[in-house]
XYZ file of C-alpha atoms in Angstrom:
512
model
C 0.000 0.000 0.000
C 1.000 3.809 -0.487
C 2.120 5.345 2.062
C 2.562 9.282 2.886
C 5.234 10.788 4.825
C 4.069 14.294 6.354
C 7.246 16.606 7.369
C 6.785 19.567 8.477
C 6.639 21.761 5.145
C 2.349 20.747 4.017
C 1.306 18.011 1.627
C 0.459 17.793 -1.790
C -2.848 17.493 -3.481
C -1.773 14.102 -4.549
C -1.162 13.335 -0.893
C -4.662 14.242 0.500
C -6.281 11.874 -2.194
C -4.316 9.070 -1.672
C -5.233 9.260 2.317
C -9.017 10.366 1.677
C -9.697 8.007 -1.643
C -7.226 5.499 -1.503
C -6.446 4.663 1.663
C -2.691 5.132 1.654
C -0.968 4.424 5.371
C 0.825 7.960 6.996
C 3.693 7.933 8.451
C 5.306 11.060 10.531
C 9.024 12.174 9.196
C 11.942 12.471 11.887
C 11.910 16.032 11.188
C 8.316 16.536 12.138
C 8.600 14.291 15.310
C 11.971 16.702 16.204
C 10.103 19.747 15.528
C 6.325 18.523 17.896
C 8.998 18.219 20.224
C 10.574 21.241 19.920
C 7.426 23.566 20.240
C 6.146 20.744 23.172
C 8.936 22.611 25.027
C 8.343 25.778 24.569
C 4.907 25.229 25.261
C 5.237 23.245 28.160
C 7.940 26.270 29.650
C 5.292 28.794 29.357
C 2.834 26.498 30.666
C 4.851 25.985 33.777
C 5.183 30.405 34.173
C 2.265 32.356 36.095
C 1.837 34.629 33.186
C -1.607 33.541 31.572
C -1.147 32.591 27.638
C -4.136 32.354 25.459
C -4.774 28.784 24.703
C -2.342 27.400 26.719
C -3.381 28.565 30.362
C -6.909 30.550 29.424
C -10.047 29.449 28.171
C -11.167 30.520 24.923
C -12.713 32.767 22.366
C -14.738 35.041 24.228
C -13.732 33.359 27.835
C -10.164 33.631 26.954
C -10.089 36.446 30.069
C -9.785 33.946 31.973
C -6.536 32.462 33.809
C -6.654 28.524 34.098
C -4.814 26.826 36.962
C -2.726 23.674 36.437
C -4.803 21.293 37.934
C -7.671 22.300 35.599
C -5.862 22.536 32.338
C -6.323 18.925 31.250
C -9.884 19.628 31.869
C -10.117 22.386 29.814
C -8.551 20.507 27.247
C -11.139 18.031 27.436
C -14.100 19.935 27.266
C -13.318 22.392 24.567
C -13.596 18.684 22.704
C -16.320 17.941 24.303
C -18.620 21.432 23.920
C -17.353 21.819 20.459
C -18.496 18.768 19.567
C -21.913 19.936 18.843
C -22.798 19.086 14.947
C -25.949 17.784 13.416
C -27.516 16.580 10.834
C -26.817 13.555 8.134
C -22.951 12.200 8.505
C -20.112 13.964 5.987
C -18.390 11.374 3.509
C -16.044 8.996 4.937
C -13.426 10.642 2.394
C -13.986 14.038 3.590
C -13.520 13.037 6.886
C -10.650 11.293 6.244
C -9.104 14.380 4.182
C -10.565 16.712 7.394
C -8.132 14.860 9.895
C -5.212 14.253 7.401
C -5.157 17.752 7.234
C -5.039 18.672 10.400
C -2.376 16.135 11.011
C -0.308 17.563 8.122
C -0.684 21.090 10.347
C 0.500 19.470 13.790
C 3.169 18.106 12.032
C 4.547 21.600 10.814
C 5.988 22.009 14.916
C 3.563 25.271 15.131
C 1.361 23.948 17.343
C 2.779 22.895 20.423
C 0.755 19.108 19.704
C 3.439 16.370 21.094
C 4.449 13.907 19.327
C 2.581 11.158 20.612
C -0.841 12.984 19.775
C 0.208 13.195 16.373
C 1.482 9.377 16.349
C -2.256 8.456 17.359
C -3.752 10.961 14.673
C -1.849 8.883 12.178
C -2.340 5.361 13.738
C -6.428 6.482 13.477
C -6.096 6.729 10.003
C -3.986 3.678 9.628
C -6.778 1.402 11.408
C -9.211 3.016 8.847
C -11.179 4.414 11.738
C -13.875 7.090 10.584
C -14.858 9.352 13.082
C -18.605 10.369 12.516
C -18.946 14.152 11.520
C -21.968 15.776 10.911
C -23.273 18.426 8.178
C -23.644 20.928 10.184
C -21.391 23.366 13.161
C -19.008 24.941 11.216
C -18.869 29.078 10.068
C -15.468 28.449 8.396
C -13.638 30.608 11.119
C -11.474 29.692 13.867
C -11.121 26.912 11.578
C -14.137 24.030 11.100
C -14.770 23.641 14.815
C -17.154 21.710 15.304
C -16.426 18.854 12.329
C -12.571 19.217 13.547
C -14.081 18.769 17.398
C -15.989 15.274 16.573
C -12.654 13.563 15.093
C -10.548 14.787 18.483
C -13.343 13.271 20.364
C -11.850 9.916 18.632
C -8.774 10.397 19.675
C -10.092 10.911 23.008
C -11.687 7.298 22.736
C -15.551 9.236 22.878
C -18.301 9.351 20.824
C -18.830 7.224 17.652
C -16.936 6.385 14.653
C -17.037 4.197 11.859
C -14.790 0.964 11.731
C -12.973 -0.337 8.559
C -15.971 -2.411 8.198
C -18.522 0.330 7.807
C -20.235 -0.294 10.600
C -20.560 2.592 13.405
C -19.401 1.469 17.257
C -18.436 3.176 20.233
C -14.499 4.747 19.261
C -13.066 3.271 22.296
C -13.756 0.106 21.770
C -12.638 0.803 17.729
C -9.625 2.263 18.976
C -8.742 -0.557 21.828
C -9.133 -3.550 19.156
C -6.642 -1.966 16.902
C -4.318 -1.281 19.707
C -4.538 2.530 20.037
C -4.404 3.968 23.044
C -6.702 7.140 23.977
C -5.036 10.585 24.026
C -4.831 12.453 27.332
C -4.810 16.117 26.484
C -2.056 18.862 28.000
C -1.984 22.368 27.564
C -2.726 23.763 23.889
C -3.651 20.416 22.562
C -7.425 20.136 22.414
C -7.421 23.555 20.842
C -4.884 22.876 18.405
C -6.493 19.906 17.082
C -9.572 21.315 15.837
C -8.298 25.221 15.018
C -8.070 25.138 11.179
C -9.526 25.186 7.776
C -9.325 21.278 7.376
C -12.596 20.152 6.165
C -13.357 23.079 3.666
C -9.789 22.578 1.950
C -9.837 18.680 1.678
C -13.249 19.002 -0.203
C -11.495 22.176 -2.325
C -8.457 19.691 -3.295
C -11.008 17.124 -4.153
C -13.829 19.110 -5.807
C -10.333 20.386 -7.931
C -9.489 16.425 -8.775
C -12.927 15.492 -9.653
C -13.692 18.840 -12.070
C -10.427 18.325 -14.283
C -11.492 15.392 -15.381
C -15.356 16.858 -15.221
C -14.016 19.840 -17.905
C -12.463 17.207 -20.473
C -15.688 15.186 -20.585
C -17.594 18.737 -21.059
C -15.097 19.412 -23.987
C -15.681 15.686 -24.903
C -19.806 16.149 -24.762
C -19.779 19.824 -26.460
C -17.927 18.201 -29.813
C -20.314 15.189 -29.556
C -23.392 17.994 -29.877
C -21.532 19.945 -32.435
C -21.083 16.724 -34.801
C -24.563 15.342 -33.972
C -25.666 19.441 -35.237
C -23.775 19.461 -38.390
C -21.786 22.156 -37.118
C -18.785 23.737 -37.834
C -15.551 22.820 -36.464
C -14.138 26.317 -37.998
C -14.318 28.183 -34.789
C -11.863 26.110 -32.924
C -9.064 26.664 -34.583
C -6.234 27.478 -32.614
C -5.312 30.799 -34.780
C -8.581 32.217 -33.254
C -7.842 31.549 -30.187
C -4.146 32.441 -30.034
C -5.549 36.206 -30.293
C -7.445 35.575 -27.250
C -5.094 34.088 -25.246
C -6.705 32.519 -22.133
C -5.064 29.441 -21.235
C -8.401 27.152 -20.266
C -10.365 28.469 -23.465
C -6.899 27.561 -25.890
C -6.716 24.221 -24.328
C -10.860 24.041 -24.408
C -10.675 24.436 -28.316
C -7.894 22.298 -28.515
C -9.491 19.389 -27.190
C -12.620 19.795 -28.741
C -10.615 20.149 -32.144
C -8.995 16.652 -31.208
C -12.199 15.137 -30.826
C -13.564 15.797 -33.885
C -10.102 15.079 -36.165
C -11.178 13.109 -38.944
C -15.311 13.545 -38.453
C -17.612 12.960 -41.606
C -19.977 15.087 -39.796
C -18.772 18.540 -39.576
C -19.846 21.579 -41.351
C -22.312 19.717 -43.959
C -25.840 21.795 -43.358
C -29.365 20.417 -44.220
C -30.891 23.675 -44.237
C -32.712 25.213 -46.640
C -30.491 28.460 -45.839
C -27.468 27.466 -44.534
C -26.029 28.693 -41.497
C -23.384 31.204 -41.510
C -22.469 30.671 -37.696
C -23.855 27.924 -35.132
C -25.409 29.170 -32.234
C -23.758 30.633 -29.008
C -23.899 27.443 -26.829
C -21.847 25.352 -29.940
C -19.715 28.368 -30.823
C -18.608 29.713 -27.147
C -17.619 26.672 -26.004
C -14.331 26.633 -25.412
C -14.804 30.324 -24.220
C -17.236 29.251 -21.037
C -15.459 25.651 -20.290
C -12.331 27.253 -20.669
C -12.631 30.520 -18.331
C -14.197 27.665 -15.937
C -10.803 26.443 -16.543
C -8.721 29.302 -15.399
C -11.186 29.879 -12.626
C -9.926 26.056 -11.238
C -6.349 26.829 -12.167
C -6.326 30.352 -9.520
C -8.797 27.652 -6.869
C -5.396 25.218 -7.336
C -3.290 28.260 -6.694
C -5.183 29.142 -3.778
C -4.791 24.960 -2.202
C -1.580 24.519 -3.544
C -0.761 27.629 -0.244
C -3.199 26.313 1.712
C -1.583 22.789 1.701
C 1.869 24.758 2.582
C 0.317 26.395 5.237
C 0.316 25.908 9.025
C -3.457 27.146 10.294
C -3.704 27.256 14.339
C -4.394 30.010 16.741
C -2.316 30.462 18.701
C 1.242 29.738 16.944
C 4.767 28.432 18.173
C 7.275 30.345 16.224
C 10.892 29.744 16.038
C 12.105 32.041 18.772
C 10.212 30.715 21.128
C 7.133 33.130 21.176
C 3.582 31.758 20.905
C 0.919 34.196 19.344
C -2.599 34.960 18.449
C -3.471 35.225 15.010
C -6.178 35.273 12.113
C -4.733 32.677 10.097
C -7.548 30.671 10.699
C -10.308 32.534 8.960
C -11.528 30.312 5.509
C -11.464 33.678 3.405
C -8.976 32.612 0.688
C -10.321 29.044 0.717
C -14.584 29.907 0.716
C -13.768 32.523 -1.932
C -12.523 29.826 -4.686
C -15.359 27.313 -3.239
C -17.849 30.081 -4.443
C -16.198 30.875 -7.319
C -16.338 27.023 -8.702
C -19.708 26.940 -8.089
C -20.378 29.567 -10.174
C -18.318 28.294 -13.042
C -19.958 24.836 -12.676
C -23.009 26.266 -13.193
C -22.462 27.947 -16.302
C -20.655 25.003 -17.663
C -23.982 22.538 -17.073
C -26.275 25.795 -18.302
C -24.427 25.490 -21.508
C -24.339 21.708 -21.742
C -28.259 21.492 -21.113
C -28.922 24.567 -24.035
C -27.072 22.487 -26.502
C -29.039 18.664 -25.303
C -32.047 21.035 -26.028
C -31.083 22.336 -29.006
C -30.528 18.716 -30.091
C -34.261 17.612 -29.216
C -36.032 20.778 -31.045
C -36.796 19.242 -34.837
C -36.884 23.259 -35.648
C -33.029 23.448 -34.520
C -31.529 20.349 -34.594
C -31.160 20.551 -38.472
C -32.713 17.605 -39.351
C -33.083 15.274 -36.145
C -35.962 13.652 -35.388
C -38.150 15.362 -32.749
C -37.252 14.776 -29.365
C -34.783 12.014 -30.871
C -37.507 9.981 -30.731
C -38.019 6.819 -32.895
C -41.868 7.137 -33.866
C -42.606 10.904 -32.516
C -46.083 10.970 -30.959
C -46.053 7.469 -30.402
C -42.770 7.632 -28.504
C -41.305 10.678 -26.129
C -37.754 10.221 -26.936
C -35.475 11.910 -24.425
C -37.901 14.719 -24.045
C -38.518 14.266 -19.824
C -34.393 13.412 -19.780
C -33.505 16.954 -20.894
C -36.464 17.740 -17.854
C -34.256 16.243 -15.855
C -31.550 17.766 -17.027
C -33.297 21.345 -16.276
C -33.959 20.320 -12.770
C -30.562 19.629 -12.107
C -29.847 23.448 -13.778
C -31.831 25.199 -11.955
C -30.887 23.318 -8.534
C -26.910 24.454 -9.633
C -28.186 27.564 -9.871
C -29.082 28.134 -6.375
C -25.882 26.096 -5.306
C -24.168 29.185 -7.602
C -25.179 31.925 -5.287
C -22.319 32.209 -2.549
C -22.052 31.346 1.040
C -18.945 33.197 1.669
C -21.070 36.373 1.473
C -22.777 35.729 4.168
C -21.506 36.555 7.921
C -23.164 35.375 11.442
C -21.127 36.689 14.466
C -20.841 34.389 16.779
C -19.166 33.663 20.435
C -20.559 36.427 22.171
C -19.279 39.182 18.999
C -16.033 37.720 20.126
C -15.739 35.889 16.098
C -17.801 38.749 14.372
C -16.954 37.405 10.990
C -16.738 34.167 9.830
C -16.518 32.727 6.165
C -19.165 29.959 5.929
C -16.231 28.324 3.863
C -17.655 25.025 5.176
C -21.027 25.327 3.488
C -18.669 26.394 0.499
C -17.636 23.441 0.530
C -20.565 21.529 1.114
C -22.651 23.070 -1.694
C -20.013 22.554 -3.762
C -19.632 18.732 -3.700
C -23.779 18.427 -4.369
C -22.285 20.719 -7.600
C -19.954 18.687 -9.016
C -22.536 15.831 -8.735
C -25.063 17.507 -10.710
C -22.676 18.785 -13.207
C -21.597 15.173 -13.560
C -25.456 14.063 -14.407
C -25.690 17.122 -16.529
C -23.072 16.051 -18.830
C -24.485 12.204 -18.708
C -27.810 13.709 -20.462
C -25.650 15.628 -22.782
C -23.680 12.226 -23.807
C -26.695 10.324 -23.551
C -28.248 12.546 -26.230
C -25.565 13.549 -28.344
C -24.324 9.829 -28.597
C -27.853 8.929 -29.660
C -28.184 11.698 -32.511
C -25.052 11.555 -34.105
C -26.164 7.146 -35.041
C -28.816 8.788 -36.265
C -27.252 10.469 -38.621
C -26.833 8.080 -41.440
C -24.161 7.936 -44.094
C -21.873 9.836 -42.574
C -19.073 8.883 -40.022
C -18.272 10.332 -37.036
C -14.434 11.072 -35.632
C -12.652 8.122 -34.602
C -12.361 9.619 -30.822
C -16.682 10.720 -30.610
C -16.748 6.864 -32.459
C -14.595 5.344 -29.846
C -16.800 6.831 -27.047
C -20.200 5.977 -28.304
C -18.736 2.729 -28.224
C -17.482 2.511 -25.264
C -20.696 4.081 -23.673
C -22.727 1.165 -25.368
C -20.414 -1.451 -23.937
C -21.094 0.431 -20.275
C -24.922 -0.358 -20.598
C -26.421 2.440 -22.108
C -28.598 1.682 -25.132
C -28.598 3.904 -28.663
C -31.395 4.735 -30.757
C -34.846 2.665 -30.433
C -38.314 2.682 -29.240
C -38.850 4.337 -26.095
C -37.885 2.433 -22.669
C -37.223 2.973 -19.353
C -34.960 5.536 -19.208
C -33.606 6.027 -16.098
C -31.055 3.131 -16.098
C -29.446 4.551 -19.519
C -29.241 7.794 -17.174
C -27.698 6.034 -14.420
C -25.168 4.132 -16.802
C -23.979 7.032 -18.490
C -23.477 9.012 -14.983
C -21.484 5.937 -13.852
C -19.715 6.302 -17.489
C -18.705 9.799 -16.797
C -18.295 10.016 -13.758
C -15.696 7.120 -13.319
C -13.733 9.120 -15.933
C -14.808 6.174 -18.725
C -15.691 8.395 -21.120
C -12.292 10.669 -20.942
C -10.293 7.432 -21.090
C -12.129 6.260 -24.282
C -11.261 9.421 -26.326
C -7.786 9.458 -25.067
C -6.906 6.100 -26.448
C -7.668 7.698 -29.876
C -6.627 11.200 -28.886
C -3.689 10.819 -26.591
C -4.077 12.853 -23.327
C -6.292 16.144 -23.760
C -5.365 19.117 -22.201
């Protein structure tokens, strides 16, 4: 099995999906153990003066007035945990959760905490034993980290509260954590608060929702060259000459793709019309212009995690010379911004994907297609209620589209007067990326469907190789009409298993 090694300077993307997806085993460096025990000390020698030091001998957040004697520390340790605790509602993905604590791990690692070693050694052995701790949907505001989510998996490590074993099935987390040998954490000074004082959950959904829409954007460029052959329309407009004068990365490597998919098609350019077209319409023309400034908005979100994952995110922070200080490097800002911000370019990427799927239905502008795509129209629907389907899952991205990180509720007694709801960033997000995967199923579903029914000319080997491979997944062409809601589910799988990118590719070579 893979394993990760976290040192103390972050993790890669690649690193957070092989712990959260795959699995992989973590192991702590020698220079992350060294530095935990480094700031340890320099914790544990303020701890030991009568000065009072936020988060290490105070309580917190608006209680943080007040000094905390020795013998109570633990305690207060504990029950931050404990109070924080406090989510509700349906349980987060096991790979979000398992992202969430890999993430904080990768933090405590970076010797900025003041975590010891052994905390972090348990953090990892967790994760080893494929121990889920249940989170919930909802108790975080995305500032002083994802409390509450963050709060739930300490509780683990405390041996309280539930969690999900390797087998799926929820228990008690002490007895999870005594059959695989781990014992329960005793919190010291600074540790319960460090373990649940960052911006975790919202970036390990970020680094994911970036993973899942790169392949997401091929299969759009894959779908929109699909529509345009099934149209008859021209392939003119991608040319890379045209583009060169508008030089935005995504919508240059947009048109290039699309222009690979459609090498060698039959299809292309010949109108039916009585008056031919002089330009095809706005959804077949401007698509490499809307996939690709989707593009560039995930390249800046990757920007944006790529410094996240470098980043240590605690309140307070160990430094080097021996000082430990507040600080607002815990608000979700940077991260709920780009969360928004793909939402907003996933909507406008399935907007454009549904407007061509009904453009291919409409026997007055589908040049030629049979209404609906339908085999005996009147007698059969065709696909009509599909593309219904498809508009329901449009209008539902719509409302996802409008932002969360615009929204502020002070909390802690106006102590955190502005948070960044990065967490429901997130959340919305994810729900997103599913719909914009079922969008594009439609789109294959129907495109696939009208370009066999154009007869007597060929397709492009790549489109060719896809429609094949779609058939071979279970998802039937062009016949009377049936129950349609397994093709649907088929093609989803197809796309969203990153089927449909593979079959082009093997024609192709890797798109951009």
């Amino acid at each position: 099995m893979h394993t990760v090694v976290v040192g103390t300077s972050g993790v890669t993307a690649s690193d957070v999906l092989a712990v959260a997806r795959d699995g992989a085993r973590v192991e702590l460096s020698e220079e992350a153990v060294a530095a935990l025990a480094a700031a340890r000390g320099i914790v544990d020698a303020l701890a030991a003066k009568p000065e009072p030091v936020y988060g290490v001998s105070t309580g917190f957040g608006a209680l943080a007035t007040r000094h905390i004697s020795q013998e109570l520390r633990g305690r207060l340790q504990r029950n931050i945990v404990r109070s924080h605790a406090a989510g509700m509602g349906a349980r987060v993905e096991r790979e979000v959760v398992r992202a969430l604590m890999f993430l904080r791990l990768k933090t405590v690692c970076s010797g900025h905490t003041g975590v010891r070693p052994e905390v972090a050694q348990t953090m990892a052995d967790v994760l080893n034993a494929g121990i889920t701790p249940v989170v919930h949907e909802y108790g975080s505001l995305g500032c002083s980290g994802d409390l509450a989510p963050l709060s739930h998996c300490a509780l683990t490590l405390m041996g309280e509260g539930d969690a999900e074993g390797p087998d799926g099935v929820v228990r008690p987390a002490g007895e999870l954590l005594a059959e695989h040998g781990i014992a329960p954490v005793e919190l010291r000074e600074k540790e319960g608060l460090a373990l649940l004082n960052g911006t975790d959950g919202m970036l390990g959904m970020l680094v994911m929702a970036l993973a899942d829409l790169d392949m997401l954007y091929k299969s759009a460029d894959i779908t929109a060259a699909l529509s345009l052959e099934a149209l008859l329309g021209t392939d003119k407009v991608l040319a890379p000459e045209l583009h060169a004068i508008r030089p935005h990365p995504g919508q240059g490597a947009s048109a290039a793709n699309m222009l690979a998919v459609l090498k060698g098609s039959e299809l292309t350019g010949h109108h039916q019309d009585d008056a031919p077209r002089v330009q095809d319409a706005y959804s077949v023309r401007c698509a490499p212009q809307v996939a690709g400034a989707g593009r560039d908005t995930l390249a800046h979100a990757r920007l944006v995690a790529e410094r996240e994952l470098a980043s240590a995110v605690d309140n307070p922070v160990v430094l080097p010379d021996g000082r430990v200080e507040s600080n607002g490097n815990f608000h979700g800002a940077p991260v709920a911004y780009v969360l928004d911000f793909l939402a907003i370019a996933v909507a406008d990427l399935a907007s454009i994907a549904e407007r061509r799927t009904d453009r291919l239905l409409d026997k007055n502008r589908s040049h030629g297609l049979p209404p609906f795509l339908a085999d005996d129209a009147g007698v059969d629907s065709g696909l009509m209620i599909a593309q219904y389907t498809q508009a329901a899952l449009v209008s539902e991205l719509k409302r996802l589209a409008v932002p969360a990180s615009a929204d502020s509720i002070p909390s802690s007694a106006m102590q955190e007067d502005h948070v960044s709801m990065g967490w429901s960033a997130a959340r919305k997000l994810r729900t997103a990326v599913d719909n914009l995967t079922r969008v594009l199923a439609v789109e294959l579903y129907a495109a696939s469907r009208a370009v066999e029914l154009r007869e007597g000319l060929s397709p492009a080997p790549a489109t060719q190789a896809a429609i094949t491979a779609v058939r071979k997944a279970g998802v039937e062409g062009p016949g009377p009409d049936r129950f349609l809601a397994p093709d649907l589910a088929a093609a989803d799988a197809f796309v969203r298993e990153g089927r449909l990118v593979e079959a082009v590719e093997t024609v192709t070579g890797p798109l951009r």
